[in-house]
CSV table of C-alpha atoms in Angstrom, one decimal:
chain,number,residue,atom,x,y,z
A,140,MET,CA,14.6,128.5,-39.9
A,141,SER,CA,16.0,131.8,-41.0
A,142,ALA,CA,19.5,130.7,-40.1
A,143,ASN,CA,19.1,127.4,-42.0
A,144,HIS,CA,17.7,129.3,-45.0
A,145,GLU,CA,20.7,131.6,-45.0
A,146,PHE,CA,23.1,128.7,-44.8
A,147,LEU,CA,21.4,126.9,-47.7
A,148,LYS,CA,21.5,130.0,-49.8
A,149,LEU,CA,25.2,130.4,-49.0
A,150,VAL,CA,26.0,126.8,-50.0
A,151,ARG,CA,23.9,127.1,-53.2
A,152,ASN,CA,25.8,130.2,-54.3
A,153,SER,CA,29.2,128.9,-53.3
A,154,LYS,CA,31.9,127.8,-55.7
A,155,PHE,CA,31.6,124.2,-54.5
A,156,ALA,CA,28.0,124.0,-55.7
A,157,GLN,CA,28.8,125.5,-59.1
A,158,VAL,CA,31.3,122.9,-60.3
A,159,ALA,CA,30.3,121.9,-63.8
A,160,THR,CA,29.4,118.3,-64.5
A,161,PRO,CA,31.6,116.9,-67.3
A,162,LEU,CA,30.0,115.5,-70.3
A,163,SER,CA,32.4,112.6,-70.5
A,164,LYS,CA,34.5,110.6,-68.0
A,165,ASN,CA,37.6,112.3,-69.2
A,166,ILE,CA,37.5,115.7,-67.6
A,167,ARG,CA,38.9,117.6,-70.5
A,168,GLY,CA,42.1,115.5,-70.2
A,169,ASP,CA,42.5,114.6,-73.8
A,170,SER,CA,41.5,118.0,-75.2
A,171,THR,CA,43.8,119.3,-78.0
A,172,ILE,CA,43.1,122.9,-77.1
A,173,PRO,CA,44.1,124.8,-73.9
A,174,THR,CA,41.6,124.5,-71.1
A,175,HIS,CA,40.8,126.6,-68.0
A,176,GLN,CA,42.4,129.7,-69.5
A,177,ILE,CA,42.5,132.9,-67.4
A,178,ILE,CA,41.9,136.2,-69.1
A,179,TYR,CA,42.1,139.7,-67.8
A,180,THR,CA,40.0,142.7,-68.6
A,181,PRO,CA,40.0,146.2,-67.1
A,182,LYS,CA,37.6,146.9,-64.3
A,183,ASN,CA,35.5,149.3,-66.3
A,184,SER,CA,35.2,146.7,-69.1
A,185,ALA,CA,34.3,144.0,-66.6
A,186,GLN,CA,31.4,146.2,-65.3
A,187,ARG,CA,30.0,146.3,-68.8
A,188,SER,CA,30.6,142.5,-69.3
A,189,ILE,CA,33.1,143.0,-72.1
A,190,TYR,CA,35.5,140.0,-72.0
A,191,GLY,CA,36.0,139.3,-75.6
A,192,ILE,CA,33.9,136.2,-75.8
A,193,LYS,CA,30.9,135.6,-78.0
A,194,THR,CA,28.3,135.2,-75.3
A,195,ALA,CA,27.5,138.2,-73.0
A,196,LEU,CA,28.0,137.4,-69.3
A,197,PRO,CA,25.7,138.6,-66.5
A,198,LYS,CA,26.5,141.9,-65.0
A,199,GLN,CA,26.9,140.2,-61.6
A,200,VAL,CA,30.3,138.8,-62.6
A,201,GLY,CA,32.0,142.2,-62.5
A,202,SER,CA,35.5,140.6,-62.0
A,203,SER,CA,38.6,141.5,-64.0
A,204,PHE,CA,39.8,137.8,-64.0
A,205,ILE,CA,37.7,135.0,-65.4
A,206,SER,CA,38.5,131.4,-66.2
A,207,PHE,CA,36.9,129.7,-69.2
A,208,ASN,CA,37.2,126.5,-71.2
A,209,ASP,CA,35.6,127.5,-74.5
A,210,ILE,CA,34.7,130.8,-76.1
A,211,ASP,CA,31.4,129.4,-77.4
A,212,ASN,CA,29.7,126.0,-77.7
A,213,TYR,CA,26.6,124.4,-79.2
A,214,THR,CA,24.4,125.4,-76.2
A,215,GLY,CA,25.5,129.0,-76.3
A,216,MET,CA,26.6,128.8,-72.6
A,217,PRO,CA,30.4,128.9,-72.2
A,218,ASP,CA,31.9,127.4,-69.1
A,219,VAL,CA,33.0,130.5,-67.2
A,220,GLU,CA,34.1,130.9,-63.6
A,221,LYS,CA,35.0,134.1,-61.8
A,222,ASN,CA,37.6,134.6,-59.1
A,223,SER,CA,38.9,131.0,-59.5
A,224,GLY,CA,42.1,129.2,-60.2
A,225,LYS,CA,45.6,129.3,-58.7
A,226,TYR,CA,46.5,132.4,-60.7
A,227,TYR,CA,43.7,134.4,-59.2
A,228,LYS,CA,44.8,133.3,-55.7
A,229,ILE,CA,48.3,134.5,-56.3
A,230,LYS,CA,47.0,137.8,-57.6
A,231,ASN,CA,44.7,138.1,-54.6
A,232,PHE,CA,47.6,137.5,-52.2
A,233,GLN,CA,50.0,139.8,-54.1
A,234,GLU,CA,47.6,142.7,-53.8
A,235,MET,CA,48.1,142.7,-50.1
A,236,GLY,CA,51.8,143.8,-50.6
A,237,LEU,CA,53.1,141.4,-48.0
A,238,ALA,CA,56.7,140.2,-48.1
A,239,THR,CA,57.1,136.5,-47.5
A,240,LYS,CA,59.6,134.9,-45.2
A,241,ASN,CA,61.6,131.7,-45.4
A,242,LEU,CA,62.6,129.3,-42.7
A,243,TYR,CA,65.9,127.6,-43.6
A,244,SER,CA,67.3,124.8,-41.4
A,245,GLU,CA,70.6,125.4,-43.3
A,246,SER,CA,72.3,128.1,-45.3
A,247,ASN,CA,70.2,130.0,-47.9
A,248,PRO,CA,70.0,127.7,-50.9
A,249,LEU,CA,70.1,130.7,-53.3
A,250,PHE,CA,73.7,131.4,-52.3
A,251,PRO,CA,76.9,129.3,-52.3
A,252,GLY,CA,77.3,126.9,-49.5
A,253,GLN,CA,78.3,123.4,-48.5
A,254,SER,CA,74.8,122.1,-49.2
A,255,THR,CA,74.4,123.8,-52.6
A,256,LYS,CA,77.6,122.4,-54.2
A,257,SER,CA,77.3,120.0,-57.1
A,258,GLU,CA,79.2,117.4,-55.1
A,259,PRO,CA,78.4,118.2,-51.5
A,260,THR,CA,80.4,116.6,-48.7
A,261,ASN,CA,78.2,114.8,-46.3
A,262,ARG,CA,79.4,116.3,-43.1
A,263,GLU,CA,76.2,115.7,-41.2
A,264,GLU,CA,76.4,112.0,-42.0
A,265,THR,CA,72.8,111.0,-41.0
A,266,LEU,CA,71.7,107.4,-41.2
A,267,VAL,CA,69.7,107.9,-44.4
A,268,ASN,CA,72.9,109.2,-46.1
A,269,TYR,CA,74.3,105.7,-45.8
A,270,LEU,CA,71.2,104.3,-47.5
A,271,ASN,CA,71.9,106.5,-50.6
A,272,MET,CA,69.2,108.9,-49.7
A,273,ASN,CA,69.1,112.6,-48.8
A,274,LYS,CA,68.2,113.8,-45.3
A,275,ARG,CA,65.1,115.5,-46.7
A,276,VAL,CA,63.7,112.2,-48.1
A,277,TYR,CA,60.1,111.3,-47.3
A,278,THR,CA,59.5,108.8,-44.5
A,279,SER,CA,57.6,106.5,-46.9
A,280,GLU,CA,60.8,106.1,-49.0
A,281,VAL,CA,62.8,105.2,-45.9
A,282,GLN,CA,60.2,102.6,-45.0
A,283,LYS,CA,60.4,101.0,-48.5
A,284,VAL,CA,64.2,100.6,-48.1
A,285,LEU,CA,63.9,99.1,-44.6
A,286,GLN,CA,61.3,96.6,-45.9
A,287,LYS,CA,63.9,95.3,-48.3
A,288,ASN,CA,66.2,94.6,-45.3
A,289,PRO,CA,64.1,92.4,-43.0
A,290,GLY,CA,67.3,90.9,-41.4
A,291,ILE,CA,69.3,94.1,-40.9
A,292,HIS,CA,69.2,93.7,-37.1
A,293,ARG,CA,70.6,90.1,-37.3
A,294,GLU,CA,73.3,91.2,-39.8
A,295,PHE,CA,74.2,94.1,-37.5
A,296,LYS,CA,74.8,91.7,-34.6
A,297,LYS,CA,77.0,89.5,-36.7
A,298,TRP,CA,79.0,92.5,-37.8
A,299,LEU,CA,79.5,93.6,-34.2
A,300,ALA,CA,80.6,90.2,-33.1
A,301,LYS,CA,83.2,90.0,-35.9
A,302,ASN,CA,84.5,93.6,-35.8
A,303,HIS,CA,83.7,95.1,-32.4
A,304,PRO,CA,83.0,92.3,-29.9
A,305,GLN,CA,83.7,94.6,-26.9
A,306,ALA,CA,80.3,96.2,-27.6
A,307,PHE,CA,78.6,93.1,-26.1
A,308,VAL,CA,80.6,93.3,-22.9
A,309,ALA,CA,80.7,97.1,-22.2
A,310,GLN,CA,77.5,98.8,-23.3
A,311,PRO,CA,78.6,101.7,-25.4
A,312,SER,CA,76.9,105.2,-25.3
A,313,PRO,CA,74.2,106.1,-27.7
A,314,ALA,CA,76.6,108.3,-29.7
A,315,ALA,CA,79.1,105.5,-30.0
A,316,MET,CA,76.4,103.0,-31.0
A,317,ALA,CA,75.3,105.4,-33.7
A,318,ASP,CA,78.8,105.6,-35.1
A,319,LEU,CA,79.0,101.8,-35.1
A,320,LEU,CA,75.7,101.6,-37.0
A,321,LYS,CA,77.0,104.1,-39.6
A,322,SER,CA,80.1,102.1,-40.1
A,323,PHE,CA,78.0,99.0,-40.5
A,324,LEU,CA,75.8,100.6,-43.2
A,325,HIS,CA,78.9,101.9,-44.9
A,326,GLU,CA,80.9,98.6,-44.9
A,327,SER,CA,78.3,95.8,-45.0
A,328,LYS,CA,77.4,94.4,-48.4
A,329,ALA,CA,74.3,92.7,-47.1
A,330,VAL,CA,72.4,95.9,-46.8
A,331,HIS,CA,70.2,96.8,-49.7
A,332,LYS,CA,70.4,100.5,-50.3
A,333,LYS,CA,68.4,102.9,-52.4
A,334,GLU,CA,69.1,102.5,-56.1
A,335,TRP,CA,69.0,105.5,-58.4
A,336,ASN,CA,69.2,106.0,-62.1
A,337,LEU,CA,68.9,109.0,-64.4
A,338,LEU,CA,65.2,108.4,-65.1
A,339,ASP,CA,64.3,108.8,-61.4
A,340,PHE,CA,65.2,112.4,-61.4
A,341,GLY,CA,62.7,113.2,-64.2
A,342,LYS,CA,59.6,111.5,-62.7
A,343,GLU,CA,56.5,113.5,-62.1
A,344,ASP,CA,56.3,112.3,-58.5
A,345,ALA,CA,59.9,113.3,-57.7
A,346,GLN,CA,60.5,115.4,-54.6
A,347,ILE,CA,60.0,119.1,-55.2
A,348,ARG,CA,62.0,121.7,-53.4
A,349,VAL,CA,61.1,125.3,-53.6
A,350,LEU,CA,64.0,127.8,-53.5
A,351,GLY,CA,63.2,131.2,-52.0
A,352,ASN,CA,59.5,132.1,-52.4
A,353,GLY,CA,59.1,130.3,-55.8
A,354,GLY,CA,57.8,133.4,-57.5
A,355,PHE,CA,54.9,133.7,-55.0
A,356,SER,CA,55.7,137.2,-54.0
A,357,TYR,CA,58.3,139.7,-55.2
A,358,ASN,CA,58.1,142.3,-52.4
A,359,GLN,CA,61.3,143.0,-50.5
A,360,LYS,CA,61.4,142.6,-46.8
A,361,GLY,CA,61.8,146.0,-44.9
A,362,ARG,CA,60.9,148.1,-47.9
A,363,LEU,CA,58.7,151.1,-47.2
A,364,THR,CA,55.3,151.3,-49.0
A,365,ASN,CA,54.0,154.8,-49.6
A,366,THR,CA,50.3,155.5,-49.7
A,367,PRO,CA,48.3,158.8,-50.1
A,368,ASN,CA,47.8,158.8,-46.3
A,369,GLY,CA,51.5,158.2,-45.6
A,370,ILE,CA,53.8,155.2,-45.0
A,371,LYS,CA,52.1,151.9,-44.7
A,372,HIS,CA,53.3,150.1,-41.6
A,373,ASP,CA,51.0,147.0,-41.4
A,374,VAL,CA,49.0,144.9,-43.9
A,375,ILE,CA,45.2,145.0,-43.4
A,376,ALA,CA,43.2,142.6,-45.5
A,377,PRO,CA,39.6,141.4,-45.5
A,378,GLY,CA,38.8,137.9,-44.5
A,379,ARG,CA,36.2,135.5,-43.1
A,380,LEU,CA,36.2,133.5,-39.9
A,381,LEU,CA,36.2,129.7,-40.3
A,382,SER,CA,36.6,128.7,-36.6
A,383,THR,CA,37.9,130.1,-33.3
A,384,LYS,CA,41.5,130.0,-34.7
A,385,ASP,CA,41.2,129.9,-38.5
A,386,ALA,CA,40.3,132.6,-41.0
A,387,ALA,CA,40.2,132.7,-44.8
A,388,ILE,CA,42.4,135.6,-46.0
A,389,GLY,CA,43.7,136.1,-49.5
A,390,GLY,CA,42.7,132.7,-50.7
A,391,PHE,CA,44.5,130.8,-47.8
A,392,VAL,CA,43.4,129.4,-44.5
A,393,SER,CA,45.3,131.5,-42.0
A,394,HIS,CA,46.0,131.0,-38.3
A,395,ALA,CA,44.4,133.8,-36.3
A,396,HIS,CA,45.1,134.4,-32.6
A,397,ASP,CA,42.0,133.4,-30.7
A,398,ARG,CA,42.2,136.3,-28.3
A,399,SER,CA,42.2,138.9,-31.0
A,400,ILE,CA,39.1,137.5,-32.8
A,401,SER,CA,37.0,136.4,-29.8
A,402,LEU,CA,34.7,139.5,-30.1
A,403,GLN,CA,34.3,139.1,-33.9
A,404,TYR,CA,33.6,135.4,-33.6
A,405,ASN,CA,31.0,135.8,-30.9
A,406,TYR,CA,29.3,138.6,-32.8
A,407,ALA,CA,29.1,136.7,-36.1
A,408,ARG,CA,28.1,133.5,-34.4
A,409,SER,CA,25.3,135.1,-32.5
A,410,TYR,CA,23.9,137.3,-35.2
A,411,PRO,CA,20.3,136.2,-36.0
A,412,GLY,CA,19.5,135.0,-39.5
A,413,LYS,CA,23.1,135.1,-40.7
A,414,HIS,CA,25.8,132.5,-41.2
A,415,ILE,CA,29.3,133.2,-39.8
A,416,LEU,CA,30.9,133.0,-43.3
A,417,GLN,CA,28.7,135.9,-44.5
A,418,PHE,CA,30.7,138.4,-42.3
A,419,SER,CA,33.7,140.0,-43.9
A,420,MET,CA,36.0,141.6,-41.4
A,421,PRO,CA,39.5,143.2,-41.3
A,422,PHE,CA,42.6,141.3,-40.3
A,423,LYS,CA,46.1,142.4,-39.6
A,424,VAL,CA,48.4,139.9,-41.5
A,425,SER,CA,51.5,139.4,-39.4
A,426,GLU,CA,53.6,137.2,-41.7
A,427,ALA,CA,53.5,134.7,-44.5
A,428,VAL,CA,56.0,131.9,-44.5
A,429,VAL,CA,56.8,129.9,-47.6
A,430,THR,CA,58.3,126.5,-46.8
A,431,ASP,CA,60.7,124.5,-49.0
A,432,ASP,CA,57.9,122.1,-50.1
A,433,GLY,CA,55.7,125.0,-51.4
A,434,ALA,CA,53.3,125.3,-48.5
A,435,VAL,CA,52.3,128.8,-47.3
A,436,ARG,CA,51.6,129.5,-43.7
A,437,VAL,CA,49.8,132.8,-43.0
A,438,THR,CA,49.5,134.3,-39.5
A,439,ALA,CA,47.0,137.1,-38.8
A,440,GLU,CA,45.4,139.0,-35.9
A,441,GLY,CA,41.9,140.4,-35.7
A,442,VAL,CA,41.2,144.1,-35.9
A,443,LYS,CA,38.5,145.2,-33.4
A,444,VAL,CA,38.2,148.7,-34.7
A,445,GLY,CA,36.2,149.9,-37.7
A,446,ASP,CA,32.5,149.9,-38.8
A,447,TRP,CA,32.4,146.5,-40.4
A,448,MET,CA,29.6,145.4,-38.0
A,449,ARG,CA,27.3,148.0,-39.4
A,450,LYS,CA,28.0,147.2,-43.1
A,451,GLN,CA,27.0,143.5,-43.1
A,452,THR,CA,23.6,144.2,-44.6
A,453,HIS,CA,25.4,145.2,-47.9
A,454,SER,CA,28.0,142.3,-47.9
A,455,TYR,CA,25.9,140.2,-50.3
A,456,ALA,CA,23.9,142.6,-52.4
A,457,PRO,CA,21.4,140.5,-54.3
A,458,SER,CA,20.8,140.9,-58.1
A,459,ASN,CA,17.1,141.4,-57.4
A,460,PRO,CA,16.7,144.4,-55.0
A,461,ASN,CA,13.3,143.0,-54.0
A,462,PHE,CA,14.8,139.8,-52.7
A,463,GLN,CA,15.7,139.9,-49.1
A,464,SER,CA,16.4,137.3,-46.4
A,465,THR,CA,13.7,136.3,-43.8
A,466,ALA,CA,15.2,138.4,-41.1
A,467,GLU,CA,15.4,141.5,-43.3
A,468,ARG,CA,11.7,141.0,-44.4
A,469,HIS,CA,10.6,140.6,-40.8
A,470,LYS,CA,12.5,143.7,-39.8
A,471,THR,CA,10.8,145.7,-42.6
A,472,ASP,CA,7.4,144.5,-41.6
A,473,THR,CA,8.0,145.3,-38.0
A,474,GLU,CA,9.1,148.9,-38.9
A,475,SER,CA,5.9,149.4,-41.0
A,476,LEU,CA,3.7,148.1,-38.2
A,477,GLN,CA,5.4,150.3,-35.7
A,478,SER,CA,4.9,153.4,-37.9
A,479,LEU,CA,1.2,152.5,-38.3
A,480,LEU,CA,0.7,152.1,-34.6
A,481,ASN,CA,2.3,155.4,-33.9
A,482,LEU,CA,-0.3,157.1,-36.1
A,483,ILE,CA,-3.3,155.3,-34.6
A,484,LEU,CA,-2.4,155.2,-30.9
A,485,PRO,CA,-2.4,158.4,-29.0
A,486,ASN,CA,0.7,159.6,-27.3
């Protein structure tokens, strides 16, 4: 029961359970004033709950970044969240000081190249290029064009019989057949290709391509970082285990090597009266890769050294010091009983 009680308390105090119910069906969509604004206050002002809003916030907030939708309202309870929003996630990641990496299948798009010219020459000549689409197009867009050409296989056979009849006698190689298919897509007028206009490039659902790291991190790769204890070689950041291979680090779900976190996972999983998400432990962040579609892939390893196992009783300090979990209360009662028995019973 103690483990279930701890899990319910964790869910009740989580961000998912604290989402405000909107007063109308339009979730602040038609508001004429900015919503979900993020403001910053120094740490010493945050500890005194000085944020510049009319209503005093609880001392348990204690965060320099808060998100709010209104300074004051008729109920006197402004909609305020702490440690929320994409901006705070970026700040949380940038505090680690990790330089991001990029994986390019072609030359760097930030520098001149054949693929970055205003009128590039299609030297690769993929099949989608002959359908007036880029090679980076989504699969769903290619399927829409193919649905407009239900008889493309029959038209291709007619084109082969008219222009290259020897292909039916001597079976060509796959490379030669691919060249014939490209010629058919280029010459045939029966193929419906992708049509573009100027308005298509301004749509909200247009394909987005991120160049570089997209402003996610400004740290340079290979640059030394000095600390009071010397040069910083690796990045150590706190995180929480989600499964045997996943961990939440810096606001992202990171891939953690299972061999490096097996000890931590077994300890947190088997601890009586605690949920695995209540354990904050150190991780060594190996790399963070920013893909061209804006996704961030973080890889980390577990750190088996340190005294994090002995500090878990203070991970979630309650606002009321008299409020403790079931396991902690039983532990206190057991110690009191043991002290009483030591006084009564003879040695």
